[in-house]
Short mmCIF file of N, CA and C in Angstrom, two decimals:
data_model
loop_
_atom_site.label_atom_id
_atom_site.label_comp_id
_atom_site.label_asym_id
_atom_site.label_seq_id
_atom_site.Cartn_x
_atom_site.Cartn_y
_atom_site.Cartn_z
N MET A 485 -17.39 -43.89 -17.75
CA MET A 485 -17.66 -43.93 -16.56
C MET A 485 -16.43 -43.70 -15.22
N ALA A 486 -15.23 -43.50 -15.68
CA ALA A 486 -14.45 -43.52 -15.02
C ALA A 486 -13.96 -41.73 -14.78
N ALA A 487 -13.32 -41.89 -13.73
CA ALA A 487 -12.97 -40.30 -13.07
C ALA A 487 -11.33 -40.18 -13.23
N ASN A 488 -11.43 -39.44 -14.10
CA ASN A 488 -9.98 -38.74 -14.90
C ASN A 488 -9.20 -37.98 -14.13
N PRO A 489 -8.10 -38.80 -13.21
CA PRO A 489 -7.45 -37.91 -12.07
C PRO A 489 -6.68 -36.61 -12.63
N ILE A 490 -6.49 -36.61 -13.51
CA ILE A 490 -6.02 -35.56 -14.32
C ILE A 490 -6.95 -34.37 -14.31
N HIS A 491 -7.96 -34.56 -15.03
CA HIS A 491 -9.22 -33.57 -15.07
C HIS A 491 -9.65 -33.15 -13.63
N LEU A 492 -9.73 -34.00 -12.98
CA LEU A 492 -10.30 -33.59 -11.35
C LEU A 492 -9.00 -32.78 -10.58
N ALA A 493 -7.94 -33.11 -10.74
CA ALA A 493 -6.83 -32.39 -10.21
C ALA A 493 -6.66 -30.84 -10.88
N ILE A 494 -6.56 -30.61 -12.11
CA ILE A 494 -6.44 -29.55 -12.52
C ILE A 494 -7.01 -27.96 -11.73
N PRO A 495 -8.40 -28.06 -11.51
CA PRO A 495 -8.80 -27.10 -10.51
C PRO A 495 -8.21 -26.73 -9.37
N ALA A 496 -7.81 -27.87 -8.45
CA ALA A 496 -7.29 -27.70 -7.35
C ALA A 496 -5.61 -27.23 -7.57
N LEU A 497 -4.89 -27.62 -8.49
CA LEU A 497 -3.32 -27.62 -8.80
C LEU A 497 -3.52 -25.81 -9.42
N ASP A 498 -4.63 -25.53 -10.11
CA ASP A 498 -4.63 -24.08 -10.57
C ASP A 498 -4.53 -23.05 -9.67
N GLU A 499 -5.52 -23.76 -8.59
CA GLU A 499 -5.95 -22.54 -7.63
C GLU A 499 -4.30 -22.49 -6.73
N LEU A 500 -3.83 -23.54 -6.25
CA LEU A 500 -2.29 -23.33 -5.80
C LEU A 500 -1.77 -22.76 -6.30
N ALA A 501 -1.62 -22.76 -7.73
CA ALA A 501 -0.92 -21.89 -8.69
C ALA A 501 -1.33 -20.37 -8.34
N ARG A 502 -2.18 -20.44 -8.50
CA ARG A 502 -3.05 -18.70 -8.45
C ARG A 502 -2.97 -18.23 -6.90
N GLU A 503 -3.00 -19.33 -5.93
CA GLU A 503 -2.95 -18.54 -4.36
C GLU A 503 -1.78 -17.46 -4.42
N ILE A 504 -2.36 -16.56 -3.79
CA ILE A 504 -1.52 -15.47 -3.33
C ILE A 504 -0.96 -16.15 -1.57
N TRP A 505 -0.10 -16.11 -1.41
CA TRP A 505 0.58 -17.36 -0.16
C TRP A 505 1.17 -16.05 1.06
N ASP A 506 1.62 -14.84 0.37
CA ASP A 506 1.82 -13.84 1.11
C ASP A 506 2.46 -12.92 0.50
N GLN A 507 2.97 -11.37 1.07
CA GLN A 507 3.49 -10.35 0.25
C GLN A 507 4.98 -10.47 0.16
N GLY A 508 5.73 -11.72 0.64
CA GLY A 508 7.02 -11.41 0.69
C GLY A 508 6.81 -10.38 2.08
N ASN A 509 8.61 -9.86 2.02
CA ASN A 509 9.16 -8.78 2.86
C ASN A 509 10.13 -8.06 1.95
N ASP A 510 10.76 -7.54 3.10
CA ASP A 510 12.01 -6.66 2.58
C ASP A 510 13.48 -7.10 2.07
N PHE A 511 13.29 -8.76 2.78
CA PHE A 511 14.48 -9.55 2.37
C PHE A 511 13.94 -10.73 1.40
N PHE A 512 12.60 -11.07 1.38
CA PHE A 512 12.17 -12.04 0.30
C PHE A 512 10.85 -11.67 -0.65
N PRO A 513 11.23 -12.23 -1.73
CA PRO A 513 9.90 -12.02 -2.36
C PRO A 513 8.68 -12.87 -2.02
N ALA A 514 7.59 -12.84 -2.61
CA ALA A 514 6.46 -13.43 -1.91
C ALA A 514 6.43 -14.84 -2.20
N THR A 515 5.93 -15.64 -1.48
CA THR A 515 6.24 -17.11 -1.50
C THR A 515 5.28 -17.44 -2.94
N SER A 516 5.88 -18.62 -3.32
CA SER A 516 5.29 -19.30 -4.62
C SER A 516 5.36 -20.38 -4.53
N PHE A 517 4.17 -21.42 -5.05
CA PHE A 517 4.21 -22.63 -5.17
C PHE A 517 4.27 -23.11 -6.57
N GLN A 518 5.63 -24.07 -6.81
CA GLN A 518 5.87 -24.33 -8.07
C GLN A 518 5.94 -25.78 -8.13
N ILE A 519 4.85 -26.33 -9.39
CA ILE A 519 4.88 -27.70 -9.84
C ILE A 519 6.02 -27.83 -10.58
N SER A 520 6.94 -29.04 -10.33
CA SER A 520 7.93 -29.03 -11.14
C SER A 520 7.90 -30.60 -11.98
N ASN A 521 7.03 -31.33 -11.50
CA ASN A 521 6.85 -32.50 -12.53
C ASN A 521 5.29 -33.11 -12.25
N ILE A 522 4.90 -33.48 -13.43
CA ILE A 522 3.60 -34.30 -13.48
C ILE A 522 3.09 -35.37 -14.19
N ASN A 523 2.87 -36.42 -13.52
CA ASN A 523 3.16 -37.95 -14.43
C ASN A 523 1.59 -38.40 -14.01
N GLY A 524 1.15 -38.85 -15.23
CA GLY A 524 -0.19 -39.41 -15.02
C GLY A 524 -0.40 -40.40 -16.52
N GLY A 525 -0.99 -41.45 -16.14
CA GLY A 525 -1.19 -42.16 -17.36
C GLY A 525 0.13 -43.11 -17.92
N THR A 526 -0.64 -44.12 -18.83
CA THR A 526 0.28 -44.99 -19.44
C THR A 526 1.12 -44.66 -20.64
N GLY A 527 0.73 -43.62 -21.33
CA GLY A 527 1.46 -43.42 -22.58
C GLY A 527 0.24 -43.60 -23.83
N ALA A 528 -0.58 -44.38 -23.71
CA ALA A 528 -1.45 -44.73 -24.31
C ALA A 528 -2.65 -43.61 -24.74
N THR A 529 -3.16 -43.39 -25.90
CA THR A 529 -4.07 -42.07 -26.01
C THR A 529 -5.47 -42.90 -25.54
N ASN A 530 -5.84 -43.94 -25.70
CA ASN A 530 -7.15 -44.22 -25.18
C ASN A 530 -7.64 -45.12 -23.53
N VAL A 531 -6.47 -44.72 -22.61
CA VAL A 531 -6.71 -45.27 -21.71
C VAL A 531 -6.37 -44.15 -20.67
N ILE A 532 -7.97 -43.85 -19.51
CA ILE A 532 -7.73 -42.77 -18.53
C ILE A 532 -7.06 -43.33 -17.45
N PRO A 533 -5.79 -42.67 -17.03
CA PRO A 533 -4.89 -43.11 -15.96
C PRO A 533 -5.65 -43.02 -14.50
N GLY A 534 -5.49 -44.22 -13.82
CA GLY A 534 -5.73 -44.34 -12.52
C GLY A 534 -5.21 -43.38 -11.42
N THR A 535 -4.25 -42.81 -11.90
CA THR A 535 -3.46 -42.00 -10.57
C THR A 535 -2.60 -40.71 -11.28
N LEU A 536 -2.29 -39.61 -10.45
CA LEU A 536 -1.62 -38.65 -10.96
C LEU A 536 -0.98 -38.40 -9.97
N ASP A 537 0.52 -38.30 -10.25
CA ASP A 537 1.59 -37.88 -9.28
C ASP A 537 1.90 -36.35 -9.77
N VAL A 538 2.02 -35.77 -8.91
CA VAL A 538 2.44 -34.46 -8.98
C VAL A 538 3.39 -33.90 -7.86
N LEU A 539 4.65 -33.47 -8.26
CA LEU A 539 5.45 -33.18 -7.55
C LEU A 539 5.88 -31.70 -7.60
N PHE A 540 5.61 -30.68 -6.25
CA PHE A 540 5.73 -29.67 -6.22
C PHE A 540 6.73 -29.10 -5.09
N ASN A 541 6.90 -27.54 -5.12
CA ASN A 541 7.75 -27.06 -3.81
C ASN A 541 7.16 -25.59 -3.59
N PHE A 542 7.39 -25.10 -2.73
CA PHE A 542 7.39 -23.69 -2.23
C PHE A 542 8.40 -23.20 -2.24
N ARG A 543 8.62 -22.10 -2.79
CA ARG A 543 9.79 -21.06 -2.41
C ARG A 543 9.21 -20.40 -1.52
N PHE A 544 9.12 -20.26 -0.23
CA PHE A 544 9.14 -19.55 0.58
C PHE A 544 9.83 -18.53 1.38
N SER A 545 9.06 -17.42 1.80
CA SER A 545 9.97 -16.38 2.39
C SER A 545 9.67 -16.73 4.06
N THR A 546 9.96 -15.88 5.12
CA THR A 546 10.08 -16.01 6.20
C THR A 546 8.63 -15.43 6.90
N GLU A 547 7.93 -15.05 5.86
CA GLU A 547 6.38 -14.96 6.59
C GLU A 547 5.64 -15.84 6.89
N LEU A 548 5.82 -17.37 6.43
CA LEU A 548 5.06 -18.58 6.67
C LEU A 548 6.03 -19.28 7.22
N THR A 549 5.25 -20.30 7.90
CA THR A 549 5.96 -21.11 8.35
C THR A 549 5.69 -22.63 7.54
N GLU A 550 6.34 -23.63 7.63
CA GLU A 550 6.30 -25.02 6.99
C GLU A 550 4.73 -25.48 7.29
N ARG A 551 4.45 -25.50 8.62
CA ARG A 551 3.02 -25.87 8.89
C ARG A 551 1.78 -25.30 8.34
N GLN A 552 2.21 -23.78 8.12
CA GLN A 552 1.10 -22.96 7.38
C GLN A 552 0.78 -23.40 6.12
N LEU A 553 1.76 -23.64 5.37
CA LEU A 553 1.99 -23.90 4.01
C LEU A 553 1.41 -25.29 3.99
N ARG A 554 1.78 -26.36 4.82
CA ARG A 554 0.59 -27.57 4.63
C ARG A 554 -0.83 -27.30 4.67
N GLU A 555 -1.00 -26.83 5.98
CA GLU A 555 -2.48 -26.56 6.33
C GLU A 555 -3.30 -25.72 5.28
N ARG A 556 -2.76 -24.61 4.39
CA ARG A 556 -3.50 -24.00 3.83
C ARG A 556 -3.51 -24.88 2.60
N THR A 557 -2.45 -25.67 1.90
CA THR A 557 -2.49 -26.53 0.92
C THR A 557 -3.68 -27.67 1.10
N GLU A 558 -3.60 -28.29 1.85
CA GLU A 558 -4.50 -29.46 2.44
C GLU A 558 -5.89 -28.52 2.10
N ALA A 559 -5.90 -27.60 2.83
CA ALA A 559 -7.60 -27.08 2.55
C ALA A 559 -7.94 -26.79 1.36
N ILE A 560 -6.81 -26.05 0.45
CA ILE A 560 -7.34 -26.25 -0.87
C ILE A 560 -7.43 -27.28 -1.58
N LEU A 561 -6.93 -28.52 -1.17
CA LEU A 561 -6.88 -29.66 -2.18
C LEU A 561 -8.38 -30.40 -1.57
N ASP A 562 -8.55 -30.22 -0.01
CA ASP A 562 -10.07 -30.58 0.66
C ASP A 562 -10.94 -30.01 -0.28
N LYS A 563 -11.36 -28.86 -0.86
CA LYS A 563 -12.12 -28.35 -1.70
C LYS A 563 -12.63 -28.99 -3.01
N TYR A 564 -11.63 -30.02 -3.31
CA TYR A 564 -12.30 -30.38 -4.45
C TYR A 564 -12.35 -32.08 -4.61
N PRO A 565 -13.15 -32.78 -5.68
CA PRO A 565 -13.27 -34.02 -5.44
C PRO A 565 -12.14 -35.02 -5.70
N ILE A 566 -11.38 -34.82 -5.25
CA ILE A 566 -10.12 -35.81 -5.41
C ILE A 566 -9.34 -36.40 -4.33
N GLU A 567 -9.23 -37.66 -4.34
CA GLU A 567 -8.76 -38.34 -3.33
C GLU A 567 -7.02 -38.06 -3.27
N TYR A 568 -6.41 -37.79 -2.59
CA TYR A 568 -4.85 -37.54 -2.41
C TYR A 568 -4.14 -38.00 -1.11
N GLU A 569 -2.86 -38.02 -1.61
CA GLU A 569 -1.81 -38.50 -0.70
C GLU A 569 -0.56 -37.44 -0.79
N ALA A 570 -0.37 -36.98 0.28
CA ALA A 570 0.73 -35.72 0.35
C ALA A 570 1.91 -36.33 1.34
N GLU A 571 2.99 -36.18 0.45
CA GLU A 571 4.10 -36.43 1.15
C GLU A 571 5.22 -35.20 1.46
N TRP A 572 5.21 -34.82 2.56
CA TRP A 572 5.83 -33.34 2.77
C TRP A 572 7.46 -33.85 2.73
N ASN A 573 8.34 -32.96 2.37
CA ASN A 573 9.42 -33.00 2.48
C ASN A 573 10.25 -31.57 2.82
N LEU A 574 10.64 -31.15 3.89
CA LEU A 574 11.26 -29.97 3.99
C LEU A 574 12.89 -29.72 3.86
N SER A 575 13.14 -28.98 2.88
CA SER A 575 14.20 -29.05 2.52
C SER A 575 15.36 -28.16 3.14
N GLY A 576 14.73 -27.22 3.90
CA GLY A 576 15.46 -26.10 4.62
C GLY A 576 14.28 -24.83 4.87
N GLN A 577 14.55 -24.18 5.99
CA GLN A 577 13.80 -23.05 6.23
C GLN A 577 14.65 -21.86 5.55
N PRO A 578 13.46 -21.06 5.34
CA PRO A 578 14.24 -19.51 4.87
C PRO A 578 15.12 -19.16 5.91
N PHE A 579 15.81 -18.39 5.83
CA PHE A 579 16.75 -17.81 6.85
C PHE A 579 17.13 -16.17 6.82
N LEU A 580 17.42 -15.54 7.96
CA LEU A 580 18.00 -13.93 7.57
C LEU A 580 19.29 -14.08 9.06
N THR A 581 20.31 -13.46 8.41
CA THR A 581 21.49 -12.90 9.45
C THR A 581 21.38 -11.51 9.55
N ALA A 582 21.23 -11.19 10.76
CA ALA A 582 21.07 -9.80 11.02
C ALA A 582 22.64 -9.41 11.10
N LYS A 583 22.46 -8.06 11.05
CA LYS A 583 24.12 -7.52 10.77
C LYS A 583 24.60 -7.47 11.96
N GLY A 584 26.02 -8.02 11.67
CA GLY A 584 26.83 -8.23 12.91
C GLY A 584 28.29 -7.87 12.57
N ASP A 585 28.97 -8.85 13.18
CA ASP A 585 30.50 -8.42 12.91
C ASP A 585 30.67 -9.18 11.74
N LEU A 586 30.06 -10.50 11.38
CA LEU A 586 30.42 -11.20 9.79
C LEU A 586 29.93 -10.26 8.56
N VAL A 587 28.63 -9.88 8.96
CA VAL A 587 28.15 -9.05 7.97
C VAL A 587 29.16 -7.62 7.75
N GLU A 588 29.33 -7.21 8.70
CA GLU A 588 30.01 -5.83 8.62
C GLU A 588 31.09 -6.11 7.86
N ALA A 589 32.12 -7.31 8.05
CA ALA A 589 33.48 -7.55 7.68
C ALA A 589 33.32 -7.46 6.55
N ALA A 590 32.19 -8.39 5.58
CA ALA A 590 31.95 -8.69 4.56
C ALA A 590 31.84 -7.30 3.38
N LEU A 591 30.82 -6.85 4.13
CA LEU A 591 30.51 -5.33 3.27
C LEU A 591 31.84 -4.62 2.94
N LYS A 592 32.52 -4.42 4.50
CA LYS A 592 33.48 -3.41 4.38
C LYS A 592 34.91 -4.15 3.44
N SER A 593 34.87 -5.35 3.45
CA SER A 593 36.26 -6.04 2.65
C SER A 593 35.47 -6.06 1.28
N ILE A 594 34.28 -6.19 0.53
CA ILE A 594 34.05 -6.42 -0.82
C ILE A 594 34.20 -4.56 -1.18
N SER A 595 33.89 -3.43 -0.04
CA SER A 595 33.99 -1.98 -0.45
C SER A 595 35.63 -1.98 -1.01
N LYS A 596 36.52 -2.37 0.27
CA LYS A 596 37.85 -2.28 -0.17
C LYS A 596 38.43 -2.68 -0.99
N ILE A 597 38.07 -3.80 -1.48
CA ILE A 597 38.80 -4.82 -2.22
C ILE A 597 38.29 -4.50 -4.07
N THR A 598 37.31 -4.22 -4.31
CA THR A 598 36.56 -3.79 -5.24
C THR A 598 36.05 -2.21 -5.59
N GLY A 599 35.82 -1.32 -4.46
CA GLY A 599 35.53 -0.07 -4.65
C GLY A 599 34.26 -0.11 -4.85
N LEU A 600 33.27 -1.32 -4.62
CA LEU A 600 31.87 -1.24 -4.65
C LEU A 600 31.37 -1.57 -3.49
N ASP A 601 30.26 -0.53 -3.37
CA ASP A 601 29.34 -0.69 -2.26
C ASP A 601 28.30 -2.09 -2.57
N SER A 602 28.40 -3.20 -2.04
CA SER A 602 27.14 -4.16 -2.09
C SER A 602 26.11 -4.09 -1.19
N GLU A 603 25.21 -4.93 -1.85
CA GLU A 603 23.92 -4.75 -1.54
C GLU A 603 23.56 -6.31 -0.62
N LEU A 604 22.98 -6.25 0.39
CA LEU A 604 22.48 -7.68 1.07
C LEU A 604 20.95 -7.89 0.36
N SER A 605 21.06 -9.32 0.08
CA SER A 605 20.40 -9.89 -1.06
C SER A 605 20.23 -11.27 -0.25
N THR A 606 18.81 -12.06 -0.51
CA THR A 606 18.55 -13.35 -0.72
C THR A 606 17.95 -13.90 -1.63
N ALA A 607 18.55 -13.03 -2.96
CA ALA A 607 17.85 -13.81 -4.21
C ALA A 607 18.91 -14.63 -4.92
N GLY A 608 19.92 -15.04 -3.78
CA GLY A 608 20.88 -16.20 -4.83
C GLY A 608 20.22 -17.33 -4.93
N GLY A 609 19.24 -17.80 -4.82
CA GLY A 609 18.73 -19.04 -4.89
C GLY A 609 18.81 -20.06 -3.45
N THR A 610 18.52 -21.36 -3.75
CA THR A 610 18.87 -22.25 -2.63
C THR A 610 20.18 -22.34 -1.93
N SER A 611 20.42 -22.16 -0.71
CA SER A 611 21.45 -21.95 -0.08
C SER A 611 21.59 -23.25 0.69
N ASP A 612 23.12 -23.62 0.99
CA ASP A 612 23.60 -24.57 2.15
C ASP A 612 23.59 -23.85 3.58
N GLY A 613 23.79 -22.60 3.69
CA GLY A 613 23.31 -21.76 4.89
C GLY A 613 22.32 -22.40 5.73
N ARG A 614 21.25 -22.92 5.11
CA ARG A 614 20.20 -23.14 5.88
C ARG A 614 20.20 -24.06 6.49
N PHE A 615 21.46 -25.07 6.37
CA PHE A 615 21.79 -26.10 7.56
C PHE A 615 22.94 -25.50 8.53
N ILE A 616 23.26 -24.21 8.43
CA ILE A 616 23.94 -23.75 9.38
C ILE A 616 23.16 -22.46 10.20
N ALA A 617 22.46 -21.65 9.56
CA ALA A 617 21.74 -20.76 10.10
C ALA A 617 20.90 -21.55 11.43
N PRO A 618 20.39 -22.42 11.37
CA PRO A 618 19.58 -22.65 12.61
C PRO A 618 20.20 -23.10 13.93
N MET A 619 21.83 -23.11 13.65
CA MET A 619 22.50 -23.32 15.12
C MET A 619 22.74 -22.14 15.58
N GLY A 620 22.37 -20.84 15.17
CA GLY A 620 22.57 -19.58 15.41
C GLY A 620 23.61 -18.86 14.78
N THR A 621 24.39 -19.63 14.24
CA THR A 621 25.70 -18.64 13.68
C THR A 621 25.38 -17.72 12.55
N GLN A 622 26.09 -16.65 12.25
CA GLN A 622 25.90 -15.58 11.36
C GLN A 622 26.25 -16.80 9.84
N VAL A 623 25.51 -16.29 8.94
CA VAL A 623 25.71 -16.50 7.72
C VAL A 623 25.84 -15.61 6.71
N VAL A 624 26.70 -15.74 5.71
CA VAL A 624 27.04 -14.68 4.64
C VAL A 624 27.50 -15.58 3.29
N GLU A 625 26.93 -15.31 2.44
CA GLU A 625 27.02 -16.23 1.32
C GLU A 625 28.16 -15.13 0.16
N LEU A 626 29.15 -15.55 -0.12
CA LEU A 626 29.52 -14.55 -0.79
C LEU A 626 30.28 -15.24 -2.28
N GLY A 627 30.11 -15.48 -3.30
CA GLY A 627 31.15 -16.40 -4.24
C GLY A 627 31.10 -15.56 -5.63
N PRO A 628 31.48 -15.94 -6.60
CA PRO A 628 31.79 -15.50 -7.79
C PRO A 628 30.23 -15.19 -8.66
N ILE A 629 30.37 -14.45 -9.46
CA ILE A 629 29.38 -14.01 -10.29
C ILE A 629 28.65 -15.21 -10.99
N ASN A 630 27.20 -15.39 -10.87
CA ASN A 630 26.50 -16.23 -11.44
C ASN A 630 25.87 -16.19 -12.99
N GLU A 631 26.99 -15.57 -13.63
CA GLU A 631 26.37 -15.29 -15.26
C GLU A 631 26.03 -16.81 -15.94
N SER A 632 26.61 -17.66 -15.45
CA SER A 632 26.35 -18.93 -16.07
C SER A 632 25.88 -20.36 -15.35
N ILE A 633 25.70 -19.82 -14.20
CA ILE A 633 25.08 -20.86 -13.13
C ILE A 633 24.25 -21.78 -13.83
N HIS A 634 24.03 -22.96 -13.64
CA HIS A 634 23.40 -24.45 -13.82
C HIS A 634 23.16 -24.31 -15.21
N ARG A 635 23.82 -23.76 -16.47
CA ARG A 635 23.75 -23.88 -17.67
C ARG A 635 25.05 -24.75 -18.10
N VAL A 636 24.99 -25.10 -19.58
CA VAL A 636 26.22 -25.88 -20.11
C VAL A 636 27.27 -24.95 -20.19
N ASP A 637 28.48 -25.72 -20.16
CA ASP A 637 29.48 -25.06 -19.97
C ASP A 637 29.82 -23.82 -18.84
N GLU A 638 29.08 -24.24 -17.56
CA GLU A 638 29.31 -23.25 -16.36
C GLU A 638 30.47 -23.03 -16.43
N ASN A 639 30.92 -21.61 -15.92
CA ASN A 639 32.00 -21.59 -15.57
C ASN A 639 32.13 -20.22 -14.74
N VAL A 640 33.80 -20.15 -14.20
CA VAL A 640 34.14 -18.95 -13.21
C VAL A 640 35.25 -18.68 -13.72
N SER A 641 35.23 -17.31 -13.96
CA SER A 641 36.49 -16.34 -14.56
C SER A 641 37.45 -16.22 -13.70
N ILE A 642 38.94 -17.07 -13.82
CA ILE A 642 39.88 -17.02 -12.62
C ILE A 642 40.16 -15.58 -11.94
N ALA A 643 39.83 -14.32 -12.92
CA ALA A 643 40.10 -12.86 -12.21
C ALA A 643 39.25 -12.75 -11.02
N ASP A 644 38.02 -13.05 -11.63
CA ASP A 644 36.82 -13.29 -10.53
C ASP A 644 37.08 -13.97 -9.00
N LEU A 645 38.02 -15.11 -8.97
CA LEU A 645 38.51 -16.03 -8.22
C LEU A 645 39.54 -15.55 -7.63
N ASP A 646 40.42 -14.68 -8.10
CA ASP A 646 41.57 -13.86 -7.67
C ASP A 646 41.17 -12.71 -6.60
N VAL A 647 39.98 -12.16 -7.18
CA VAL A 647 39.14 -10.79 -6.61
C VAL A 647 38.62 -11.58 -5.09
N LEU A 648 37.77 -12.55 -5.21
CA LEU A 648 37.09 -13.19 -4.45
C LEU A 648 38.17 -13.49 -3.30
N THR A 649 39.13 -14.26 -3.48
CA THR A 649 40.16 -14.33 -2.51
C THR A 649 40.69 -13.78 -1.78
N ALA A 650 41.00 -12.31 -2.49
CA ALA A 650 41.43 -11.16 -1.41
C ALA A 650 40.47 -10.86 -0.72
N ILE A 651 39.19 -10.54 -1.16
CA ILE A 651 37.69 -10.39 0.01
C ILE A 651 37.95 -11.10 1.05
N TYR A 652 38.03 -12.84 0.81
CA TYR A 652 38.07 -13.52 1.78
C TYR A 652 39.16 -13.48 2.95
N GLN A 653 40.24 -13.22 2.40
CA GLN A 653 41.62 -12.71 3.02
C GLN A 653 41.19 -11.55 4.12
N ASN A 654 40.47 -10.54 3.55
CA ASN A 654 40.61 -9.36 4.30
C ASN A 654 39.32 -9.52 5.12
N ILE A 655 38.25 -10.39 5.12
CA ILE A 655 36.96 -10.51 5.65
C ILE A 655 37.83 -11.02 7.19
N LEU A 656 38.77 -12.10 6.86
CA LEU A 656 39.21 -12.62 7.88
C LEU A 656 40.09 -11.53 8.99
N GLN A 657 40.86 -11.17 8.32
CA GLN A 657 41.80 -9.91 8.92
C GLN A 657 40.63 -8.81 9.40
N GLU A 658 39.54 -8.52 8.73
CA GLU A 658 38.86 -7.61 9.64
C GLU A 658 38.26 -8.26 10.98
N LEU A 659 37.80 -9.57 10.90
CA LEU A 659 37.15 -10.45 11.90
C LEU A 659 38.34 -10.60 13.31
N LEU A 660 39.29 -10.89 12.73
CA LEU A 660 40.87 -11.20 13.68
C LEU A 660 41.05 -9.72 14.28
N ASN A 661 40.87 -8.73 13.80
CA ASN A 661 41.33 -7.55 14.20
C ASN A 661 40.34 -6.83 15.51
#
């Protein structure tokens, strides 16, 4: 006779996961809903859980605002026979830096030091630039190759650090000239 919150939540979570939030844009992929943790029950096989905790996040583009994501999420949840409480935490807004002196100096320096034409991209993942960009400051993130990022034995080549140091130095020279 009990209502299993896991069973009740599955259709709502499925709809949230399948929702097309936006199409992305030239700089960002489409927004996605990502469930990172689900916890319900006591560990016993014969007890219906009283609650379900779901931890999720949005990897969102500049096509949507935090408010739009909240409203659309709650509208989907409200369609289902579930009681829920949502605690929202915004870790940072997506941002873009328009071409300017810093971007141009970085592109020029990368080409000069490596001989490579670089591509501007927002594909690097979560960025600490999200704390600087709201101040109106240009933000460019440029670092070592991510081949081993977030893995066991994460490492960076000393040779890559030498190249990066030369690029940084050249960027400063470009900006100061």
